[in-house]
Amino acid sequence: MLIKNKFCFLYATGFLIYITFVLFFPNQVKAQAWPQKSVRLIIPFTAGGTTDILGRVLAQQLSKIWDQNVIVENKAGASGNIAAEFVSNSSPDGYTLLLASGSMLTVNPTLYKKLPLNYEKDLIPITNVAGGPMLITVNSKVPVNNLSDLITLAKTKNLTFGSAGIGSQTHLASENFIFSANISATHIPYKGESAAVIDLASGQIDFMVLFISGASGFAKTGQINPLAIADVKRSKQLPNIPTATEAGLAGFQNVGWFGLIAPAGTPKSIVDIIQQSTVKALNTDAMRTSLEINGLDAIGNTPLEFSQQIKNESKNWAKIIQIRNLSAQ
């Protein structure tokens, strides 16, 4: 009887300790248990673009780290706003994440007159996963040999440029280039980066400022002509292509990036797990190889650093949007 009573006492004491821990430290309990099921990674653009390529490689590595499936879902439309709204309305438990392009977080809140969500209040930043310089390119039929030629041509002829959609990184990078070069051109938006690049290669549009990953294949076949890297240094993937400064547009730089975002209210403990796991994924051989091939650099900053980056870049893009008189419905 004494042994039985002692066992009951110990069991009751342990149960009370557990209940106390759950009641007073709920975030710690969630963090220890997370993830317990599959995680959805929402890609805000169509398949085949840089965001999609990066998201799928990241999902594979996170699946291994968490021993849970990370399922990629493409929800394209409205320059990422559809995907952002979907994630903002999801449960704040870490099981639905968004791989957002930089322009979604720094441009859309200023560019769009009406939005289905408040980016700052309805979503929280986890980490900037990776970023890389943009590439100024023309289709092979445009009669130019370098960036200076393109700028000169644009001052005498109405050229067209394509993008992944209004407000996309490829759109704003082109607007930035147009502003910096003091030229004009007509914007042709597409439903995704890959669709725009296909039309660039076929000669339907004149030029585009895009990620190296979207251009490299067509550049190798001679369908598009890379003119300059929008960075302070040359790219390892295209070492023969000069920087914009070397090509005559002094100081021009445009780096795009992609960050992980969660619904507002997601516990900090879970956000920290995702951020730390992402850093771990970025250090895998598979991730390093993919990033190098696609002209991207690993970042993996903290939520606080990422939040500050978004605020700083938002101010800079707001100036470009105002100067260029850009807006979207």
Coordinates of C-alpha atoms in Angstrom, one line a residue:
M1 CA 0.0 0.0 0.0
L2 CA 2.9 2.4 0.9
I3 CA 4.5 1.8 -2.5
K4 CA 1.2 2.4 -4.3
N5 CA 0.6 5.7 -2.5
K6 CA 4.1 6.8 -3.2
F7 CA 3.6 6.1 -6.9
C8 CA 0.4 8.0 -6.9
F9 CA 2.0 11.0 -5.2
L10 CA 4.9 11.1 -7.7
Y11 CA 2.5 10.8 -10.6
A12 CA 0.3 13.6 -9.3
T13 CA 3.3 15.8 -8.6
G14 CA 4.6 15.3 -12.1
F15 CA 1.3 16.0 -13.7
L16 CA 0.9 19.2 -11.8
I17 CA 4.4 20.3 -12.9
Y18 CA 3.5 19.6 -16.5
I19 CA 0.2 21.5 -16.3
T20 CA 2.0 24.5 -14.7
F21 CA 4.6 24.5 -17.5
V22 CA 1.9 24.3 -20.2
L23 CA -0.1 27.2 -18.6
F24 CA 2.7 29.5 -17.9
F25 CA 5.1 28.7 -20.7
P26 CA 2.9 27.9 -23.7
N27 CA 5.4 29.2 -26.3
Q28 CA 8.1 26.9 -25.0
V29 CA 5.8 23.9 -25.3
K30 CA 4.9 24.8 -28.8
A31 CA 8.5 25.2 -29.8
Q32 CA 9.5 21.9 -28.4
A33 CA 6.7 20.2 -30.2
W34 CA 7.1 22.1 -33.5
P35 CA 6.8 20.9 -36.2
Q36 CA 4.4 18.0 -35.7
K37 CA 3.0 17.9 -39.2
S38 CA 3.7 19.1 -42.8
V39 CA 4.6 22.8 -43.4
R40 CA 3.2 24.7 -46.4
L41 CA 5.5 27.0 -48.2
I42 CA 3.6 29.5 -50.4
I43 CA 5.3 30.8 -53.5
P44 CA 3.6 34.0 -54.7
F45 CA 4.5 33.6 -58.4
T46 CA 4.2 31.0 -61.1
A47 CA 6.5 28.0 -61.4
G48 CA 9.9 28.4 -63.1
G49 CA 10.8 31.8 -61.8
T50 CA 13.6 32.6 -59.4
T51 CA 11.3 32.7 -56.3
D52 CA 10.0 29.2 -57.3
I53 CA 13.4 27.8 -57.9
L54 CA 14.7 29.0 -54.5
G55 CA 11.6 27.9 -52.7
R56 CA 11.8 24.4 -53.9
V57 CA 15.4 23.9 -52.9
L58 CA 14.8 25.4 -49.5
A59 CA 11.8 23.2 -49.0
Q60 CA 13.8 20.1 -49.7
Q61 CA 16.4 21.1 -47.1
L62 CA 14.0 22.1 -44.4
S63 CA 12.1 18.8 -44.9
K64 CA 15.3 17.0 -44.0
I65 CA 16.1 19.2 -41.0
W66 CA 12.5 19.0 -39.6
D67 CA 11.8 15.4 -40.7
Q68 CA 8.5 16.7 -42.0
N69 CA 7.3 17.4 -45.5
V70 CA 7.6 21.0 -46.6
I71 CA 5.0 21.3 -49.4
V72 CA 5.5 24.0 -52.0
E73 CA 2.3 25.7 -53.3
N74 CA 2.2 28.4 -56.0
K75 CA -0.4 31.0 -55.5
A76 CA 0.3 33.6 -58.2
G77 CA -1.4 36.9 -58.9
A78 CA -1.6 40.6 -58.1
S79 CA 2.2 40.9 -57.7
G80 CA 2.2 38.5 -54.7
N81 CA -0.7 40.1 -52.9
I82 CA -3.0 37.1 -53.3
A83 CA -0.4 34.8 -51.7
A84 CA 0.3 37.4 -49.0
E85 CA -3.4 37.7 -48.1
F86 CA -3.7 33.9 -48.0
V87 CA -0.8 33.5 -45.6
S88 CA -2.0 36.5 -43.4
N89 CA -5.3 34.7 -42.9
S90 CA -3.7 31.4 -42.0
S91 CA -3.3 30.1 -38.4
P92 CA -0.3 31.7 -36.8
D93 CA 1.3 28.4 -35.9
G94 CA 4.3 28.2 -38.3
Y95 CA 2.7 25.7 -40.6
T96 CA 1.9 28.1 -43.4
L97 CA 4.9 30.3 -44.5
L98 CA 5.4 32.7 -47.4
L99 CA 8.6 33.1 -49.5
A100 CA 8.1 36.7 -50.4
S101 CA 10.0 38.7 -53.0
G102 CA 11.6 41.9 -51.7
S103 CA 9.2 44.1 -53.7
M104 CA 6.2 42.6 -52.1
L105 CA 7.3 43.9 -48.7
T106 CA 9.0 47.1 -49.7
V107 CA 7.1 48.2 -52.8
N108 CA 3.5 46.9 -52.7
P109 CA 2.4 48.9 -49.6
T110 CA 3.3 52.1 -51.4
L111 CA 2.5 51.2 -55.0
Y112 CA -1.0 49.8 -54.5
K113 CA -3.8 52.1 -53.7
K114 CA -5.8 49.3 -52.2
L115 CA -4.5 46.1 -50.6
P116 CA -6.3 43.1 -49.1
L117 CA -3.9 43.2 -46.2
N118 CA -1.6 45.3 -44.1
Y119 CA 1.9 44.0 -44.8
E120 CA 3.4 45.5 -41.7
K121 CA 0.6 44.5 -39.3
D122 CA -0.7 41.2 -40.7
L123 CA 2.7 39.5 -41.4
I124 CA 6.0 39.2 -39.5
P125 CA 9.5 38.8 -41.0
I126 CA 11.5 35.6 -40.2
T127 CA 14.6 35.9 -42.3
N128 CA 15.9 37.2 -45.6
V129 CA 16.9 33.9 -47.2
A130 CA 19.0 34.9 -50.2
G131 CA 19.5 37.7 -52.7
G132 CA 21.5 38.6 -55.8
P133 CA 22.1 41.3 -58.3
M134 CA 19.9 41.9 -61.3
L135 CA 21.0 41.7 -64.9
I136 CA 20.2 44.2 -67.6
T137 CA 19.5 42.3 -70.9
V138 CA 18.1 42.8 -74.3
N139 CA 16.8 40.4 -76.9
S140 CA 19.3 39.5 -79.6
K141 CA 17.5 41.5 -82.3
V142 CA 18.0 44.8 -80.5
P143 CA 20.9 46.5 -82.4
V144 CA 23.1 47.3 -79.4
N145 CA 26.5 45.9 -78.2
N146 CA 26.7 47.4 -74.8
L147 CA 24.8 49.3 -72.1
S148 CA 25.7 52.7 -73.4
D149 CA 24.3 51.7 -76.8
L150 CA 21.0 50.7 -75.1
I151 CA 20.7 54.0 -73.3
T152 CA 21.5 55.9 -76.5
L153 CA 18.9 53.9 -78.4
A154 CA 16.2 54.4 -75.7
K155 CA 16.6 58.2 -76.1
T156 CA 15.7 58.0 -79.8
K157 CA 13.2 55.1 -79.9
N158 CA 10.3 54.0 -77.7
L159 CA 11.5 50.7 -76.3
T160 CA 9.5 48.1 -74.4
F161 CA 10.5 46.2 -71.2
G162 CA 9.0 43.3 -69.5
S163 CA 8.5 42.2 -65.9
A164 CA 7.0 39.5 -63.7
G165 CA 4.1 41.9 -63.1
I166 CA 3.3 45.3 -61.8
G167 CA 5.3 45.9 -58.6
S168 CA 7.5 42.9 -59.0
Q169 CA 11.3 43.1 -58.4
T170 CA 11.9 42.9 -62.2
H171 CA 9.5 45.8 -62.7
L172 CA 11.0 48.1 -60.1
A173 CA 14.6 47.1 -61.1
S174 CA 13.7 48.3 -64.6
E175 CA 12.1 51.5 -63.3
N176 CA 15.2 52.1 -61.3
F177 CA 17.4 51.6 -64.4
I178 CA 15.2 53.9 -66.5
F179 CA 15.4 56.6 -63.8
S180 CA 19.1 56.2 -63.3
A181 CA 19.8 56.3 -67.1
N182 CA 17.4 59.2 -67.7
I183 CA 15.5 57.4 -70.4
S184 CA 11.9 56.3 -71.1
A185 CA 10.3 53.0 -72.0
T186 CA 7.0 51.2 -72.1
H187 CA 6.2 48.6 -69.4
I188 CA 4.7 45.3 -70.5
P189 CA 3.8 43.3 -67.3
Y190 CA 3.5 39.5 -67.4
K191 CA 2.1 36.9 -65.0
G192 CA 5.5 35.7 -63.8
E193 CA 9.2 36.1 -64.6
S194 CA 9.5 33.0 -66.9
A195 CA 6.7 34.2 -69.2
A196 CA 8.4 37.6 -69.6
V197 CA 11.8 36.1 -70.3
I198 CA 10.3 33.8 -73.0
D199 CA 8.9 36.8 -74.8
L200 CA 12.2 38.7 -74.3
A201 CA 14.0 35.8 -76.0
S202 CA 11.5 35.6 -78.9
G203 CA 11.8 39.4 -79.5
Q204 CA 8.4 40.4 -78.3
I205 CA 9.9 43.0 -75.9
D206 CA 13.2 44.9 -76.1
F207 CA 14.8 44.7 -72.7
M208 CA 14.4 43.4 -69.2
V209 CA 16.2 43.7 -65.8
L210 CA 16.0 40.3 -64.2
F211 CA 17.7 37.7 -62.0
I212 CA 20.7 35.8 -63.4
S213 CA 18.8 32.5 -62.9
G214 CA 16.1 33.6 -65.3
A215 CA 18.5 34.8 -68.0
S216 CA 21.4 32.4 -68.0
G217 CA 19.8 29.7 -70.1
F218 CA 18.7 32.0 -72.9
A219 CA 22.0 33.9 -72.7
K220 CA 23.9 30.7 -73.4
T221 CA 21.9 30.0 -76.5
G222 CA 22.3 33.6 -77.7
Q223 CA 18.6 34.4 -77.6
I224 CA 19.2 37.3 -75.2
N225 CA 22.2 39.6 -74.8
P226 CA 23.3 40.4 -71.2
L227 CA 24.7 43.9 -71.1
A228 CA 25.5 44.6 -67.4
I229 CA 25.3 43.3 -63.9
A230 CA 23.5 45.8 -61.5
D231 CA 26.1 45.4 -58.8
V232 CA 29.5 46.7 -57.6
K233 CA 31.2 43.5 -58.7
R234 CA 31.0 41.0 -61.5
S235 CA 29.1 37.8 -61.3
K236 CA 30.8 34.4 -61.0
Q237 CA 28.2 33.0 -63.3
L238 CA 28.7 35.6 -66.0
P239 CA 32.3 36.8 -65.4
N240 CA 32.6 38.4 -68.8
I241 CA 29.6 40.7 -68.3
P242 CA 30.7 44.1 -66.9
T243 CA 29.1 45.8 -64.0
A244 CA 26.8 48.8 -64.7
T245 CA 29.5 51.2 -63.6
E246 CA 32.0 49.5 -65.9
A247 CA 29.5 49.7 -68.7
G248 CA 28.9 53.4 -68.3
L249 CA 26.1 53.8 -65.7
A250 CA 28.1 54.9 -62.7
G251 CA 26.9 53.7 -59.3
F252 CA 23.9 51.8 -60.6
Q253 CA 23.1 48.9 -58.3
N254 CA 19.9 46.8 -57.9
V255 CA 19.9 43.7 -55.7
G256 CA 16.8 41.6 -55.3
W257 CA 16.1 39.2 -52.5
F258 CA 13.6 36.7 -51.1
G259 CA 12.5 36.4 -47.4
L260 CA 10.5 34.0 -45.3
I261 CA 7.3 35.5 -43.7
A262 CA 4.8 34.2 -41.2
P263 CA 1.3 35.3 -40.2
A264 CA 1.2 37.9 -37.4
G265 CA 0.9 36.3 -34.0
T266 CA 3.2 33.4 -34.7
P267 CA 5.0 32.7 -31.4
K268 CA 8.6 34.0 -31.3
S269 CA 9.9 30.6 -30.3
I270 CA 8.6 29.1 -33.5
V271 CA 9.8 32.0 -35.6
D272 CA 13.3 31.5 -34.1
I273 CA 13.2 27.8 -34.9
I274 CA 12.4 28.6 -38.5
Q275 CA 15.1 31.2 -38.8
Q276 CA 17.7 29.0 -37.3
S277 CA 16.7 26.0 -39.4
T278 CA 16.9 28.2 -42.5
V279 CA 20.4 29.2 -41.7
K280 CA 21.2 25.6 -41.3
A281 CA 19.7 24.8 -44.7
L282 CA 21.7 27.6 -46.3
N283 CA 24.9 25.9 -45.1
T284 CA 24.1 22.6 -46.8
D285 CA 26.0 21.6 -49.9
A286 CA 22.8 21.3 -52.0
M287 CA 21.7 24.8 -51.1
R288 CA 25.1 26.4 -51.7
T289 CA 25.3 24.8 -55.1
S290 CA 21.8 25.9 -56.1
L291 CA 22.4 29.5 -54.9
E292 CA 25.7 29.7 -56.8
I293 CA 24.1 28.3 -60.0
N294 CA 21.3 30.9 -59.8
G295 CA 23.5 33.8 -59.0
L296 CA 22.2 34.3 -55.4
D297 CA 24.0 34.7 -52.1
A298 CA 22.9 33.3 -48.8
I299 CA 21.8 35.8 -46.1
G300 CA 19.9 34.3 -43.2
N301 CA 19.7 37.4 -41.0
T302 CA 17.7 37.6 -37.8
P303 CA 14.0 38.7 -37.6
L304 CA 15.0 42.0 -36.2
E305 CA 17.7 42.7 -38.8
F306 CA 15.2 41.6 -41.5
S307 CA 12.5 43.9 -40.2
Q308 CA 14.9 46.9 -40.2
Q309 CA 16.0 46.0 -43.8
I310 CA 12.4 46.1 -45.0
K311 CA 11.8 49.5 -43.4
N312 CA 15.0 51.0 -44.9
E313 CA 14.4 49.7 -48.4
S314 CA 10.7 50.7 -48.3
K315 CA 11.8 54.4 -47.8
N316 CA 14.1 54.2 -50.8
W317 CA 11.6 52.6 -53.1
A318 CA 8.9 55.1 -52.0
K319 CA 11.1 57.8 -53.5
I320 CA 11.5 55.9 -56.9
I321 CA 7.7 55.3 -57.0
Q322 CA 7.0 59.0 -56.4
I323 CA 9.6 60.2 -58.9
R324 CA 8.4 57.8 -61.6
N325 CA 4.7 58.5 -60.7
L326 CA 4.0 54.8 -60.4
S327 CA 0.7 53.3 -59.1
A328 CA -1.4 50.2 -59.2
Q329 CA -5.0 49.4 -58.4

